[in-house]
C-alpha cells in the first residue's frame, strides 16, 4: 500500500490501492483485481476478465462512499425516499460510475499505459436491461438525480434473471432472444442473504377473536417464496452520496420445502423450488399494456412485500417506533405495478403488528404517493377477482374494507349518485369483476401525479376525473426529466467539452446554466465547432451502421431519428409514409433537388403485438427497396437499428439532426427521448403531445417544427365521426403512398402482407395518421428547407440546447421533494479511517 494523499473534490484521500485515484494507484489496483479476483494473467485473460478487473477497481471506490453513506443514514435516522418500481432500466454502469466519481480521465490514462483502450472495455459490459422503455429509464434517471442531490433513497425492484429480450432482425422481422445478462457475472451487485424475507401466496384466511376481544386474521398461505436482496450502489455525480438499488431475487423458501423433503417426495420438492424461482425469472416485455397474468401479479406482490418488510426491518434496526413509519419513509409508486403496496402495508401494520385500522390507514396514506405514466386504457391494470382472491386472499379482504369505507366517504360528498359510486369503486362490476389497481393507488396515496402538464390535465379531465373531483388536493404535475450526466457527459464528451469551455462545468448539476450558451448561437466560430462535433458523431454512428447493417450512409445527409418502443400511437408508420412520399417524388422526377436524408429507426415491439411487428417489417421492407434503387442515388437511406437499448441510445442521441416525436396528440404521457435528443442538439419535429409542448414552450415556437391536430381537435374529430378514407381519397400523394404499399412493391409482389396495416389506416385509423399526414409532410418540407442553411440550422440547434435546462431530472426530483416527499439533502463526509466505523 502507498501512503501518499491526494485531494479530490476538496477532500483529502489517502492513496491506498482500494480507494486511491492516482494513475499509478489505479494501474496497481486493476492488476491486483486481475490476478486476485479474476485469477488470470494477461496470457490467458479474456476481454471480459479485463472488464471485470476494471469494474472491481471502480467498485471499491464506490463502496468506500457507499459505506460512509449508509453509516451516516443509520446514525442520523434519515428520512428516506423508497422508489418502488417493477422496472429499472439502468444501462451500463462502468462509464457512468467513472463520470460520477470524476476519474474518467485518470482511468483512461491508466488503461492506455497498460495497453488497453478504455472504450473497448466499456463496450464489453452487458447492460442490465431490467425495463421496457420510458418508465424504467425514468426510474434510473431519478436514482441518479436523488444521489446527486444528496437525498437518502432506495430503489426497490426485481432482479429479473432475463431482462428485456434481445432483438434480432431476420428477413425484416423482429425475432426475440433471451437476455442472459448475468451470464458472465455482475460485478456491481452485492448479495445480502442475511436480509432475506418471506412472502406468502395463496391459501385462505381464518378469522378469530383474541384474548383481548380484538378481531384478528390468520392467513394460511398455500406457498411461501423467499426474497433475497441484491444491492447495487448508486453514486451521485461528484458527491460522496452513494444510495442503493435493492433488487429481489425469488428462491424457494426452505421452511416450505421441508415437509416435502422429509416425506420423501424429493422431486416434488425440487419442482416446487423451481416454480418459486420463476417469480423473478423474466421481465414482462409489454410497454403501455397490461397482460393480466397470474405470474405478473405474483411478481408485484413479491417485490412490494419484500420491500415493505425491508423497511420494517430498517425501522427496527434504527429503533424507530412503527407509528413513525410515514416520517421515516416516503414511498413513491412508479405507476400501478407496485400499487398492491396499499393493501400490503395495511396487512403488515394490522395483522403482523397489531395496529388498529384507522392508525394504519393514516400511515398508509401519508406514506404513499402514486405516479401515473399512461393514458392508454389497455395499460390500466385490473385483475379478475377470482385470480386476485386466489393468490392474495387476505389482500382482497382488505381491499373490500378499504372500498367500503371509501365509498361511504363518496356518498357523503356526492349523495344519491350511484353512477359515480360504481365508477369510483375499487371493484369494477360492469361485467366480470375486477380489482382496479389505479383506483387502489389513488385512494391509498396522499399525492397523485402525471408526468407532463398535458398528461396531468388529461388525467384530471378524463381517466381519473372522478378522483380529481373527489380529492382535488391530491393531484399535481411533475414533468419528467433526464440525467444530463449519462445523456450528455458520458454519451457526448466532445459536446460536453465544448459547452464547458464556454460556460464552465456547473451546468452538469445546474442545467439552467445552459442559458449562457444563447449568445454563442450567432457566433460563427462556435457554430463551426458545433457542426464539426455533430459531423464526427454522425460519422461514428455511420461506421456502426455499416458494421451492423452493411448499409453505408452519408454523414452529410440529415439524420432524422425515431428511437422508442414500436407502437401504433407513436406512429413510426407516419414517418414511413413520408419516406415513401419522398421516394415517389424522386421516382416521378429523378432530378428533383431534395435534401439528402437518412431515416433511422430503433425500438422493440412487444412480442405479442402483431401490428407493431408488422411496422418493423414495413420499415425494413421499404428500406430494402429505397436503399438499393439506383435512381435514388443515395439521397434517401432507411435504416432499422436492431436491439435498441441504453448502450445504443447513447450512440444515437448525439448523432441526430432531427428528432421525430410524432405521437397522436393526447397519447404520449410525456416522452423522455424527446428531451435526450434536444439536449444533444437535435431539432424536434413533433405534435403538441406530452412534454413536446413544454419543450416547445422553452425553446420557442420558432425553433420547433410543429404539426398535427391538438389533443382537443383529435377528441372533437373522433366525436364527429372520423373518416380516414376521405383523406385517402382526396390526397393524391397519400393515396399513392398507401397504394404503393398495397401493390406489393415493397414486398416482392405480396399484396397481402401489409394489408392489416393499410386497412387499419384507411378504414379505422385509431391514431389519426391520415388526418395528420399533410401537416406532417409540410413540416418535413420546412425541415428540409432549413437544413439547406447550415448556419441557420446550427443557430437553432444551439438555442434548443441552451433552453433545455428545465428537463434535467434534478429539477423533476426537486419538485417531488418540495411538493410530495418533503425530504432534505444529507451531507456525507468521506472517511478514510475504517476503524472509525467501530
Ligand atoms: C409502461 C407500462 C405501463 C404504463 C406505462 C408505461 C410507460 O413506459 N409509460 C411511459 O412512461 C414514460 C415515463 O413517464 C413517459 O415518458 C412515456 O410517455 C410513457 O409512455
PDB file of C-alpha atoms and ligand atoms in Angstrom, residues 83 87 132-139 142 286-290 296 334-337 371-376 379-381 450-452 455 478 480 565 569-570 667-675 689-691 816, ligand 1:
ATOM      1  CA  UNK A  83     -38.863   4.372  -5.065  1.00  0.00           C
ATOM      2  CA  UNK A  87     -38.531  -1.718 -13.817  1.00  0.00           C
ATOM      3  CA  UNK A 132     -39.129  -1.890 -21.224  1.00  0.00           C
ATOM      4  CA  UNK A 133     -38.713   1.763 -22.048  1.00  0.00           C
ATOM      5  CA  UNK A 134     -39.735   5.158 -20.708  1.00  0.00           C
ATOM      6  CA  UNK A 135     -40.969   4.178 -17.271  1.00  0.00           C
ATOM      7  CA  UNK A 136     -37.951   2.041 -16.398  1.00  0.00           C
ATOM      8  CA  UNK A 137     -35.429   4.512 -17.757  1.00  0.00           C
ATOM      9  CA  UNK A 138     -37.104   7.339 -15.848  1.00  0.00           C
ATOM     10  CA  UNK A 139     -36.653   5.354 -12.639  1.00  0.00           C
ATOM     11  CA  UNK A 142     -34.353   9.528 -10.865  1.00  0.00           C
ATOM     12  CA  UNK A 286     -45.008  -5.187 -22.604  1.00  0.00           C
ATOM     13  CA  UNK A 287     -44.875  -1.453 -22.714  1.00  0.00           C
ATOM     14  CA  UNK A 288     -48.019   0.530 -22.033  1.00  0.00           C
ATOM     15  CA  UNK A 289     -50.223  -2.587 -21.923  1.00  0.00           C
ATOM     16  CA  UNK A 290     -51.245  -4.914 -19.128  1.00  0.00           C
ATOM     17  CA  UNK A 296     -47.206 -10.893 -13.144  1.00  0.00           C
ATOM     18  CA  UNK A 334     -43.986   4.038 -10.148  1.00  0.00           C
ATOM     19  CA  UNK A 335     -47.299   3.508 -11.912  1.00  0.00           C
ATOM     20  CA  UNK A 336     -49.704   0.864 -10.592  1.00  0.00           C
ATOM     21  CA  UNK A 337     -47.250  -2.064 -10.765  1.00  0.00           C
ATOM     22  CA  UNK A 371     -47.288   8.488 -10.386  1.00  0.00           C
ATOM     23  CA  UNK A 372     -49.383   7.627 -13.414  1.00  0.00           C
ATOM     24  CA  UNK A 373     -47.444   7.069 -16.660  1.00  0.00           C
ATOM     25  CA  UNK A 374     -50.043   6.410 -19.300  1.00  0.00           C
ATOM     26  CA  UNK A 375     -53.431   7.397 -20.630  1.00  0.00           C
ATOM     27  CA  UNK A 376     -53.847   4.292 -22.770  1.00  0.00           C
ATOM     28  CA  UNK A 379     -52.424  -0.193 -19.847  1.00  0.00           C
ATOM     29  CA  UNK A 380     -54.691   0.329 -16.844  1.00  0.00           C
ATOM     30  CA  UNK A 381     -54.151  -2.690 -14.647  1.00  0.00           C
ATOM     31  CA  UNK A 450     -48.941  12.904 -14.081  1.00  0.00           C
ATOM     32  CA  UNK A 451     -45.621  13.252 -15.896  1.00  0.00           C
ATOM     33  CA  UNK A 452     -46.189  16.307 -18.129  1.00  0.00           C
ATOM     34  CA  UNK A 455     -50.873  14.451 -19.302  1.00  0.00           C
ATOM     35  CA  UNK A 478     -44.337  16.567 -12.178  1.00  0.00           C
ATOM     36  CA  UNK A 480     -40.315  14.244 -16.384  1.00  0.00           C
ATOM     37  CA  UNK A 565     -40.762   1.399 -28.465  1.00  0.00           C
ATOM     38  CA  UNK A 569     -49.761   5.514 -31.134  1.00  0.00           C
ATOM     39  CA  UNK A 570     -46.107   6.546 -31.582  1.00  0.00           C
ATOM     40  CA  UNK A 667     -51.446   9.676 -26.246  1.00  0.00           C
ATOM     41  CA  UNK A 668     -47.800  10.061 -25.168  1.00  0.00           C
ATOM     42  CA  UNK A 669     -47.835  10.781 -21.449  1.00  0.00           C
ATOM     43  CA  UNK A 670     -44.555  12.671 -21.601  1.00  0.00           C
ATOM     44  CA  UNK A 671     -41.764  11.130 -23.611  1.00  0.00           C
ATOM     45  CA  UNK A 672     -38.161  11.444 -22.441  1.00  0.00           C
ATOM     46  CA  UNK A 673     -36.317  10.574 -25.664  1.00  0.00           C
ATOM     47  CA  UNK A 674     -37.578  13.945 -26.902  1.00  0.00           C
ATOM     48  CA  UNK A 675     -35.514  15.571 -24.105  1.00  0.00           C
ATOM     49  CA  UNK A 689     -48.248  15.920 -27.115  1.00  0.00           C
ATOM     50  CA  UNK A 690     -46.705  15.093 -23.733  1.00  0.00           C
ATOM     51  CA  UNK A 691     -43.579  17.027 -22.871  1.00  0.00           C
ATOM     52  CA  UNK A 816     -41.085  15.744  -5.972  1.00  0.00           C
TER      53      UNK A 816
HETATM   54  C1  LIG B   1     -45.222   1.217 -19.157  1.00  0.00           C
HETATM   55  C2  LIG B   1     -46.070   0.277 -18.627  1.00  0.00           C
HETATM   56  C3  LIG B   1     -47.281   0.667 -18.065  1.00  0.00           C
HETATM   57  C4  LIG B   1     -47.608   2.003 -18.023  1.00  0.00           C
HETATM   58  C5  LIG B   1     -46.759   2.939 -18.563  1.00  0.00           C
HETATM   59  C6  LIG B   1     -45.572   2.550 -19.140  1.00  0.00           C
HETATM   60  C7  LIG B   1     -44.632   3.535 -19.713  1.00  0.00           C
HETATM   61  O1  LIG B   1     -43.499   3.214 -20.006  1.00  0.00           O
HETATM   62  N1  LIG B   1     -45.058   4.780 -19.877  1.00  0.00           N
HETATM   63  C8  LIG B   1     -44.164   5.807 -20.359  1.00  0.00           C
HETATM   64  O2  LIG B   1     -43.600   6.454 -19.233  1.00  0.00           O
HETATM   65  C9  LIG B   1     -42.651   7.441 -19.580  1.00  0.00           C
HETATM   66  C10 LIG B   1     -42.067   7.978 -18.306  1.00  0.00           C
HETATM   67  O3  LIG B   1     -43.005   8.701 -17.597  1.00  0.00           O
HETATM   68  C11 LIG B   1     -43.302   8.518 -20.433  1.00  0.00           C
HETATM   69  O4  LIG B   1     -42.312   9.434 -20.818  1.00  0.00           O
HETATM   70  C12 LIG B   1     -43.962   7.902 -21.664  1.00  0.00           C
HETATM   71  O5  LIG B   1     -44.675   8.880 -22.360  1.00  0.00           O
HETATM   72  C13 LIG B   1     -44.903   6.785 -21.236  1.00  0.00           C
HETATM   73  O6  LIG B   1     -45.418   6.123 -22.375  1.00  0.00           O
END
